[in-house]
Structures are given as C-alpha cells and as structure tokens.
Amino acid sequence: MRTLVTGHLGYIGTVLVPMLLEAGHTVTGCDSDLYRNCTYEGGGKIAAVPNIGKDIRDLTLGDLAGFDAVLHLAALSNDPLSDLNVEVTYDINFRGSLHLAQLAKRAGVKRFLLASSCSNYGRAGDEMIDESAPLRPVTAYGRSKVWAEHGISNLGGDGFCPTYLRPATAYGLSPRLRFDIVLNNLVAWAMTTGKIYLKSDGSPWRPIVHIEDISRAFLAVLEASAESVFNQAFNVGQTSQNYRIREIAEIVAQVVPKCRVEYALDAGPDTRSYRVNFDKITKIVPAFKPQWDARRGAEQLYQAYCCSGLTLEEFEGPRYQRIGHIKKRLSEGAVDETLRATETVPPREPMMVNG
C-alpha cells in the first residue's frame, strides 16, 4: 500500500517505518521534526523516506492525494507534556487528528489507523478491562485521545475504514529514544546511579509493550481485511504483561547489577492504574504476534545504555525528556506558543528500498 505515516520521525515511527518498508509498503512521512536534536545513536539509523514536513494541523487536501492508508502517530504523547498547555494538546491530538481524518476521507484514503492509548481507561483499579470498558481518562492526553476516537468514528463508512489502536505504555530502544516512560526510565536510573527511583508508591497497575510489538500491531491491522477492523478499537499488548510499577522495578533490579529500589520522599499512589486484557487483537488480527516481555526489554535497554556510555547528565537533560525538550525549544524560539516550528523542516530523500 501507499502509506502516509504521521510522526514517522518520533519514538515509535522510527521503528515502524522500516517494518513497513520491509513488508513491501511505500512510505511517505509527515513530521515537523520537533525532536530533530534528540537522536540516540545507540538506537539505530532513521530510514530516510520522503517527508511532507508539515504540522498535521496545517495539512491540505492535496497533501493526502494518492495514499491508500494513513497511520497517524503524530501527537503530544505523554501526560506531563499534555498538561504543559492543555488547549494546544486538544488542538493537536483531537482537532488536528479529526482534521487529518476528514482530509483523508475526502482524498479517497481507504484505511486510517489512529494511535490511541490505554490511558483512555484512566482510573480502572485492579479489575481487568477490555475494549468494552468505560473510557474515564484523567489527563488531557487521555481526553484528547478519547475525543479523537469518537470524532473519527463518525466518519467511518463510504469506503473509509478507521481503526483505533490503544497501546499499553511503551518501552524499548529507538533512534528517537525517550526516558520519560517507565521501563526506559527505571533502567536508566539503575544504570547511571545504582538506584531504581520510583516517583509513586509502586502500587499502580500498568500494562507495558515494546515499540517493536506496537509496530507489528500497526502492520498487522493495516494488512487485515477492512471488514474485520472497521471502526474497531484494539488494545495493543499482551495480557501477561500487566505489572505493578514495583514489579517492573524488581525486574530491572534483576537485570542491572548492584542497584536498589528507592522511593521519592513524596511518593504516593498514581491515579492512573489499569489492568488491560489484550485478547481481542490476537483473536481478530491473528497476524499480530508480539515477541517481547519486560525482562527482555530491560536487558535490551541496559545493553544499549552500557554500549553508549549513558551518563546521568544525558539521562536527566532535556534531549531525551519530551517536556524538557519542548520547554527548551520554546525558550529558544524554535517553536511558537502553539508548538508550530518556526524553522523550515528540510526535505528527506527516499532511501533505496523496494516497496
């Protein structure tokens, strides 16, 4: 298929694009490259595919011409970052996503895959929940994703097939690595300080999933029949990979030598706690075959951090912390208050790959 991947230069996109190319799909990206200075050399190379280079809010009908599918990853993608400016979060994650879907349908795009989130479930407690559970987001990020799903679902039909993928909390190595997500963060703390530092009391439940498996889910859903995934939401992960945060810390302690668990002085319960069932995607999209678990992920990250000589200064600095990086770019004037880039994104030439 001729695919447009928004956010293709981000944490997940840089892992997904090579998978799409290897599977024989043609890929064009759309990314304002907000994180262009955040490349982690130990995470591998970024595939050079053509880039429209616009903010998704500024796309026009002509930008969507000729595509069979849109895989929409671009977003402000974590809770602290989404709280930095709530209205901008809603503008990008909700209104921007709806604008993109409307353009896609008008342009004759057949498939639209939205990167949503298990954060949509909010305060679910200890009960195991599936896609039929009420959506009770507790953050601007979660609300923006719920609203986007609802808005885009109204466009379904007349040859336009939207699908919503709700990944668990991501982890794993990427050319655009992030340290502001739980497993990546804990392994980095352990490796650079000898401590596994928990900012909550460790009691909340959190399902986690490797970004390679998230990418496999997007590919499998893209290649599934439209009838089987039309206007469907899919949790993305494995039911066996639900952990309490303190259990993730214990796994890290088993992988990283000579480290100990410490709790922040003001550590308390995190209001975001949910256990998620992932049976639906394995039943309806049997081509999705996840391959990672938390221990293997921790081992991958620890090995990469050791090989690159990761330092505490790097880990705590703004380069790999999304909110810190955005604040830095705002202070430099590289983005305006709406988070639109004030610099022109240089075009990327396509790499010589068949597909």
Short mmCIF file of C-alpha atoms in Angstrom, two decimals:
data_model
loop_
_atom_site.label_atom_id
_atom_site.label_comp_id
_atom_site.label_asym_id
_atom_site.label_seq_id
_atom_site.Cartn_x
_atom_site.Cartn_y
_atom_site.Cartn_z
CA MET A 1 0.00 0.00 0.00
CA ARG A 2 0.95 3.65 -0.41
CA THR A 3 1.08 4.75 3.21
CA LEU A 4 1.39 8.10 4.95
CA VAL A 5 2.88 7.83 8.43
CA THR A 6 2.47 10.94 10.57
CA GLY A 7 5.01 11.27 13.35
CA HIS A 8 7.36 9.00 11.41
CA LEU A 9 10.41 10.65 12.99
CA GLY A 10 9.27 10.02 16.55
CA TYR A 11 9.85 7.31 19.13
CA ILE A 12 7.55 4.72 17.53
CA GLY A 13 7.61 6.00 13.96
CA THR A 14 11.34 5.43 13.51
CA VAL A 15 10.79 1.76 14.40
CA LEU A 16 7.56 1.31 12.43
CA VAL A 17 8.76 2.76 9.11
CA PRO A 18 11.47 0.12 8.48
CA MET A 19 8.92 -2.63 9.19
CA LEU A 20 6.51 -1.17 6.63
CA LEU A 21 9.26 -0.90 4.03
CA GLU A 22 10.41 -4.47 4.66
CA ALA A 23 6.81 -5.65 4.22
CA GLY A 24 6.72 -4.03 0.77
CA HIS A 25 4.70 -0.91 1.50
CA THR A 26 5.59 2.51 0.11
CA VAL A 27 6.08 5.06 2.90
CA THR A 28 5.87 8.83 2.98
CA GLY A 29 6.20 10.60 6.31
CA CYS A 30 4.67 13.73 7.74
CA ASP A 31 6.62 15.18 10.64
CA SER A 32 7.64 18.69 11.66
CA ASP A 33 10.68 17.00 13.27
CA LEU A 34 10.16 18.64 16.63
CA TYR A 35 12.68 16.20 18.10
CA ARG A 36 15.34 16.53 15.42
CA ASN A 37 18.02 17.14 18.06
CA CYS A 38 17.02 14.09 20.10
CA THR A 39 18.51 11.24 18.07
CA TYR A 40 20.05 8.46 20.16
CA GLU A 41 22.92 6.96 18.20
CA GLY A 42 22.66 3.63 20.00
CA GLY A 43 19.07 3.22 18.80
CA GLY A 44 19.90 2.55 15.15
CA LYS A 45 19.54 4.55 11.96
CA ILE A 46 16.49 6.51 10.87
CA ALA A 47 15.13 5.37 7.50
CA ALA A 48 15.14 8.30 5.08
CA VAL A 49 11.72 8.42 3.43
CA PRO A 50 10.06 11.43 1.78
CA ASN A 51 8.68 13.85 4.38
CA ILE A 52 5.84 16.29 3.78
CA GLY A 53 7.35 18.27 6.66
CA LYS A 54 4.19 19.98 7.88
CA ASP A 55 2.40 20.21 11.19
CA ILE A 56 -0.65 17.93 10.88
CA ARG A 57 -2.90 20.90 11.68
CA ASP A 58 -1.70 22.63 8.50
CA LEU A 59 -2.15 19.77 6.02
CA THR A 60 -4.32 20.36 2.96
CA LEU A 61 -6.39 18.06 0.79
CA GLY A 62 -3.65 17.89 -1.82
CA ASP A 63 -1.20 16.53 0.76
CA LEU A 64 -3.37 13.40 1.15
CA ALA A 65 -3.78 12.67 -2.56
CA GLY A 66 -2.68 9.25 -3.75
CA PHE A 67 -2.43 7.42 -0.43
CA ASP A 68 -4.17 4.14 0.36
CA ALA A 69 -3.69 4.39 4.12
CA VAL A 70 -2.79 6.84 6.87
CA LEU A 71 -1.05 5.62 10.03
CA HIS A 72 -1.48 8.52 12.40
CA LEU A 73 1.12 8.57 15.18
CA ALA A 74 1.79 12.32 15.49
CA ALA A 75 0.70 13.71 18.87
CA LEU A 76 1.82 15.28 22.11
CA SER A 77 2.36 11.95 23.70
CA ASN A 78 2.54 11.73 27.42
CA ASP A 79 0.62 13.07 30.39
CA PRO A 80 3.07 15.70 31.74
CA LEU A 81 3.67 17.08 28.24
CA SER A 82 -0.05 17.24 27.51
CA ASP A 83 -0.56 19.28 30.69
CA LEU A 84 2.00 21.89 29.62
CA ASN A 85 -0.67 23.63 27.54
CA VAL A 86 -3.97 21.79 27.59
CA GLU A 87 -5.53 23.75 24.73
CA VAL A 88 -2.57 23.04 22.45
CA THR A 89 -2.85 19.35 23.37
CA TYR A 90 -6.51 19.34 22.36
CA ASP A 91 -5.68 21.29 19.19
CA ILE A 92 -3.08 18.73 18.07
CA ASN A 93 -4.32 15.43 19.44
CA PHE A 94 -8.06 15.95 18.96
CA ARG A 95 -8.80 18.70 16.45
CA GLY A 96 -5.64 18.01 14.41
CA SER A 97 -6.42 14.30 14.24
CA LEU A 98 -10.02 14.93 13.21
CA HIS A 99 -8.86 17.42 10.55
CA LEU A 100 -6.45 14.81 9.18
CA ALA A 101 -9.13 12.09 9.08
CA GLN A 102 -11.58 14.41 7.32
CA LEU A 103 -8.97 15.25 4.68
CA ALA A 104 -8.10 11.58 4.28
CA LYS A 105 -11.70 10.60 3.64
CA ARG A 106 -12.20 13.42 1.15
CA ALA A 107 -8.99 12.40 -0.65
CA GLY A 108 -10.19 8.82 -1.06
CA VAL A 109 -7.88 7.22 1.51
CA LYS A 110 -9.34 3.84 2.43
CA ARG A 111 -7.66 2.99 5.74
CA PHE A 112 -6.99 5.23 8.74
CA LEU A 113 -5.14 3.86 11.78
CA LEU A 114 -5.11 6.10 14.85
CA ALA A 115 -2.52 5.68 17.58
CA SER A 116 -4.73 5.99 20.66
CA SER A 117 -3.83 4.82 24.18
CA CYS A 118 -4.71 2.60 27.11
CA SER A 119 -4.59 5.86 29.09
CA ASN A 120 -8.17 6.25 27.85
CA TYR A 121 -9.27 3.91 30.65
CA GLY A 122 -7.96 6.19 33.41
CA ARG A 123 -8.84 5.05 36.93
CA ALA A 124 -9.77 1.42 36.36
CA GLY A 125 -8.21 -0.03 39.52
CA ASP A 126 -7.48 -3.74 39.90
CA GLU A 127 -10.23 -5.00 37.62
CA MET A 128 -9.12 -6.46 34.27
CA ILE A 129 -10.63 -4.36 31.49
CA ASP A 130 -11.07 -4.82 27.76
CA GLU A 131 -12.17 -2.59 24.89
CA SER A 132 -15.76 -2.56 26.10
CA ALA A 133 -14.83 -0.86 29.39
CA PRO A 134 -15.93 2.73 30.05
CA LEU A 135 -13.40 5.35 28.99
CA ARG A 136 -12.57 7.52 32.03
CA PRO A 137 -9.41 9.46 31.18
CA VAL A 138 -7.88 11.52 33.99
CA THR A 139 -5.47 13.61 31.92
CA ALA A 140 -5.62 15.99 28.95
CA TYR A 141 -3.71 13.41 26.92
CA GLY A 142 -6.26 10.69 27.63
CA ARG A 143 -9.20 13.00 26.99
CA SER A 144 -7.73 14.13 23.67
CA LYS A 145 -7.40 10.53 22.51
CA VAL A 146 -10.93 9.60 23.56
CA TRP A 147 -12.36 12.62 21.76
CA ALA A 148 -10.31 11.81 18.65
CA GLU A 149 -11.63 8.24 18.57
CA HIS A 150 -15.23 9.43 18.93
CA GLY A 151 -14.89 12.15 16.31
CA ILE A 152 -13.18 9.97 13.73
CA SER A 153 -15.64 7.09 14.26
CA ASN A 154 -18.40 9.31 12.87
CA LEU A 155 -16.50 9.45 9.55
CA GLY A 156 -16.46 5.67 9.09
CA GLY A 157 -18.22 4.31 6.02
CA ASP A 158 -18.44 5.09 2.30
CA GLY A 159 -15.16 3.28 1.74
CA PHE A 160 -13.35 4.89 4.70
CA CYS A 161 -12.21 2.42 7.37
CA PRO A 162 -10.90 3.90 10.63
CA THR A 163 -9.32 1.73 13.34
CA TYR A 164 -8.05 2.74 16.78
CA LEU A 165 -5.00 1.12 18.35
CA ARG A 166 -4.66 1.58 22.11
CA PRO A 167 -1.12 0.55 23.05
CA ALA A 168 -0.08 -0.16 26.59
CA THR A 169 2.73 2.00 27.99
CA ALA A 170 5.58 1.75 25.51
CA TYR A 171 9.18 0.79 26.14
CA GLY A 172 12.21 -0.25 24.13
CA LEU A 173 15.07 1.02 22.05
CA SER A 174 14.57 3.56 19.25
CA PRO A 175 16.61 6.08 17.26
CA ARG A 176 14.42 8.70 18.95
CA LEU A 177 14.70 7.25 22.45
CA ARG A 178 12.59 8.52 25.34
CA PHE A 179 13.49 8.34 29.02
CA ASP A 180 10.13 9.64 30.25
CA ILE A 181 8.37 6.26 30.12
CA VAL A 182 8.54 3.76 32.92
CA LEU A 183 10.82 0.86 31.87
CA ASN A 184 13.23 3.05 29.87
CA ASN A 185 13.37 5.42 32.82
CA LEU A 186 13.96 2.83 35.54
CA VAL A 187 16.73 1.05 33.63
CA ALA A 188 18.45 4.40 33.02
CA TRP A 189 18.21 5.34 36.72
CA ALA A 190 19.61 1.95 37.72
CA MET A 191 22.47 2.07 35.23
CA THR A 192 23.57 5.68 35.90
CA THR A 193 23.02 5.91 39.69
CA GLY A 194 22.75 2.39 41.07
CA LYS A 195 19.22 3.26 42.18
CA ILE A 196 15.77 2.40 40.81
CA TYR A 197 13.91 5.60 41.60
CA LEU A 198 10.13 5.40 41.93
CA LYS A 199 8.10 8.60 41.96
CA SER A 200 4.93 6.76 43.04
CA ASP A 201 4.44 4.17 45.76
CA GLY A 202 4.75 1.42 43.15
CA SER A 203 1.21 0.10 43.64
CA PRO A 204 -0.47 1.20 40.36
CA TRP A 205 -1.01 -1.35 37.63
CA ARG A 206 0.43 -0.62 34.23
CA PRO A 207 0.46 -2.79 31.09
CA ILE A 208 3.61 -2.29 29.05
CA VAL A 209 4.52 -3.16 25.45
CA HIS A 210 7.67 -2.95 23.35
CA ILE A 211 7.58 -0.45 20.49
CA GLU A 212 8.52 -3.20 18.06
CA ASP A 213 5.34 -5.02 19.06
CA ILE A 214 3.33 -1.80 18.71
CA SER A 215 4.76 -1.51 15.21
CA ARG A 216 3.86 -5.14 14.48
CA ALA A 217 0.29 -4.37 15.54
CA PHE A 218 0.04 -1.43 13.13
CA LEU A 219 1.37 -3.58 10.30
CA ALA A 220 -0.97 -6.48 11.10
CA VAL A 221 -4.05 -4.24 11.33
CA LEU A 222 -3.09 -2.44 8.12
CA GLU A 223 -2.93 -5.77 6.28
CA ALA A 224 -6.09 -7.22 7.88
CA SER A 225 -9.36 -7.12 5.97
CA ALA A 226 -11.21 -3.83 6.29
CA GLU A 227 -14.35 -5.70 7.35
CA SER A 228 -12.62 -7.22 10.38
CA VAL A 229 -11.24 -3.94 11.76
CA PHE A 230 -13.79 -1.34 10.62
CA ASN A 231 -14.34 1.23 13.40
CA GLN A 232 -12.82 -1.17 15.91
CA ALA A 233 -10.61 -0.32 18.89
CA PHE A 234 -7.82 -2.73 19.79
CA ASN A 235 -5.77 -2.79 22.96
CA VAL A 236 -2.17 -3.45 21.90
CA GLY A 237 -0.01 -5.57 24.18
CA GLN A 238 -0.17 -8.90 25.99
CA THR A 239 -2.38 -9.75 28.94
CA SER A 240 0.61 -11.38 30.64
CA GLN A 241 2.45 -8.05 30.55
CA ASN A 242 0.39 -6.24 33.19
CA TYR A 243 2.60 -5.26 36.11
CA ARG A 244 2.51 -3.17 39.23
CA ILE A 245 5.16 -0.47 38.95
CA ARG A 246 7.12 -2.04 41.82
CA GLU A 247 7.17 -5.36 39.90
CA ILE A 248 8.75 -3.58 36.93
CA ALA A 249 11.32 -2.16 39.36
CA GLU A 250 12.07 -5.68 40.62
CA ILE A 251 12.67 -6.90 37.06
CA VAL A 252 15.10 -4.03 36.49
CA ALA A 253 16.90 -4.92 39.73
CA GLN A 254 17.38 -8.45 38.41
CA VAL A 255 18.91 -7.16 35.16
CA VAL A 256 21.09 -4.25 36.32
CA PRO A 257 23.81 -5.35 38.76
CA LYS A 258 24.25 -3.72 42.17
CA CYS A 259 21.21 -1.45 42.17
CA ARG A 260 18.50 -0.85 44.76
CA VAL A 261 14.94 0.46 44.76
CA GLU A 262 14.28 3.90 46.27
CA TYR A 263 11.02 5.81 46.60
CA ALA A 264 10.66 9.58 46.27
CA LEU A 265 10.04 11.36 49.57
CA ASP A 266 6.62 12.46 48.35
CA ALA A 267 5.80 9.13 46.69
CA GLY A 268 2.10 8.35 46.74
CA PRO A 269 -0.40 6.40 44.68
CA ASP A 270 -0.68 7.29 40.99
CA THR A 271 -4.29 7.90 39.95
CA ARG A 272 -3.62 6.15 36.63
CA SER A 273 -3.97 2.47 37.40
CA TYR A 274 -5.36 -0.09 35.00
CA ARG A 275 -5.01 -3.77 34.08
CA VAL A 276 -5.80 -4.49 30.46
CA ASN A 277 -6.95 -7.55 28.55
CA PHE A 278 -5.44 -7.89 25.06
CA ASP A 279 -7.30 -10.96 23.78
CA LYS A 280 -9.33 -9.10 21.14
CA ILE A 281 -6.45 -8.20 18.84
CA THR A 282 -4.99 -11.71 18.93
CA LYS A 283 -8.41 -13.16 18.05
CA ILE A 284 -9.44 -10.75 15.30
CA VAL A 285 -5.96 -9.95 13.92
CA PRO A 286 -4.11 -13.28 14.28
CA ALA A 287 -1.17 -11.96 12.25
CA PHE A 288 -0.22 -9.86 15.28
CA LYS A 289 2.38 -11.86 17.15
CA PRO A 290 4.11 -9.90 19.93
CA GLN A 291 7.63 -11.04 20.75
CA TRP A 292 8.83 -9.06 23.78
CA ASP A 293 8.43 -9.15 27.55
CA ALA A 294 9.61 -6.77 30.27
CA ARG A 295 12.75 -8.68 31.17
CA ARG A 296 13.98 -8.91 27.57
CA GLY A 297 13.20 -5.23 27.16
CA ALA A 298 15.17 -4.31 30.27
CA GLU A 299 18.10 -6.38 29.01
CA GLN A 300 17.98 -4.66 25.62
CA LEU A 301 17.94 -1.22 27.19
CA TYR A 302 20.68 -1.98 29.71
CA GLN A 303 22.97 -3.32 26.99
CA ALA A 304 22.34 -0.26 24.80
CA TYR A 305 22.91 2.18 27.65
CA CYS A 306 26.17 0.46 28.57
CA CYS A 307 27.40 0.44 24.96
CA SER A 308 26.67 4.15 24.52
CA GLY A 309 28.14 5.10 27.90
CA LEU A 310 24.91 6.76 29.03
CA THR A 311 25.53 9.38 31.73
CA LEU A 312 23.24 10.81 34.38
CA GLU A 313 23.62 14.24 32.77
CA GLU A 314 22.31 12.90 29.46
CA PHE A 315 19.52 10.96 31.12
CA GLU A 316 18.24 13.90 33.19
CA GLY A 317 18.81 16.50 30.48
CA PRO A 318 16.21 17.80 28.00
CA ARG A 319 17.43 15.84 24.99
CA TYR A 320 15.50 12.64 25.76
CA GLN A 321 12.82 14.05 28.09
CA ARG A 322 9.91 15.25 25.98
CA ILE A 323 8.65 18.02 28.26
CA GLY A 324 12.16 19.29 28.96
CA HIS A 325 12.96 19.38 25.26
CA ILE A 326 9.76 21.24 24.35
CA LYS A 327 10.40 23.84 27.09
CA LYS A 328 13.93 24.29 25.73
CA ARG A 329 12.68 24.78 22.17
CA LEU A 330 10.08 27.27 23.38
CA SER A 331 12.75 29.27 25.21
CA GLU A 332 14.94 29.26 22.11
CA GLY A 333 12.08 30.43 19.88
CA ALA A 334 12.38 27.30 17.72
CA VAL A 335 8.64 26.73 18.20
CA ASP A 336 5.87 29.22 18.92
CA GLU A 337 3.27 29.04 21.68
CA THR A 338 1.13 26.72 19.53
CA LEU A 339 4.15 24.39 19.17
CA ARG A 340 4.42 25.03 15.45
CA ALA A 341 8.02 25.04 14.28
CA THR A 342 9.41 28.44 13.37
CA GLU A 343 12.10 26.75 11.26
CA THR A 344 11.66 25.10 7.87
CA VAL A 345 11.88 21.30 8.00
CA PRO A 346 14.48 20.15 5.45
CA PRO A 347 13.14 17.55 2.99
CA ARG A 348 14.41 13.99 3.32
CA GLU A 349 15.29 12.00 0.24
CA PRO A 350 13.86 8.48 -0.01
CA MET A 351 16.22 5.61 0.72
CA MET A 352 16.77 2.99 -1.98
CA VAL A 353 14.33 0.36 -0.73
CA ASN A 354 11.90 -1.63 -2.84
CA GLY A 355 8.26 -1.28 -1.86
#
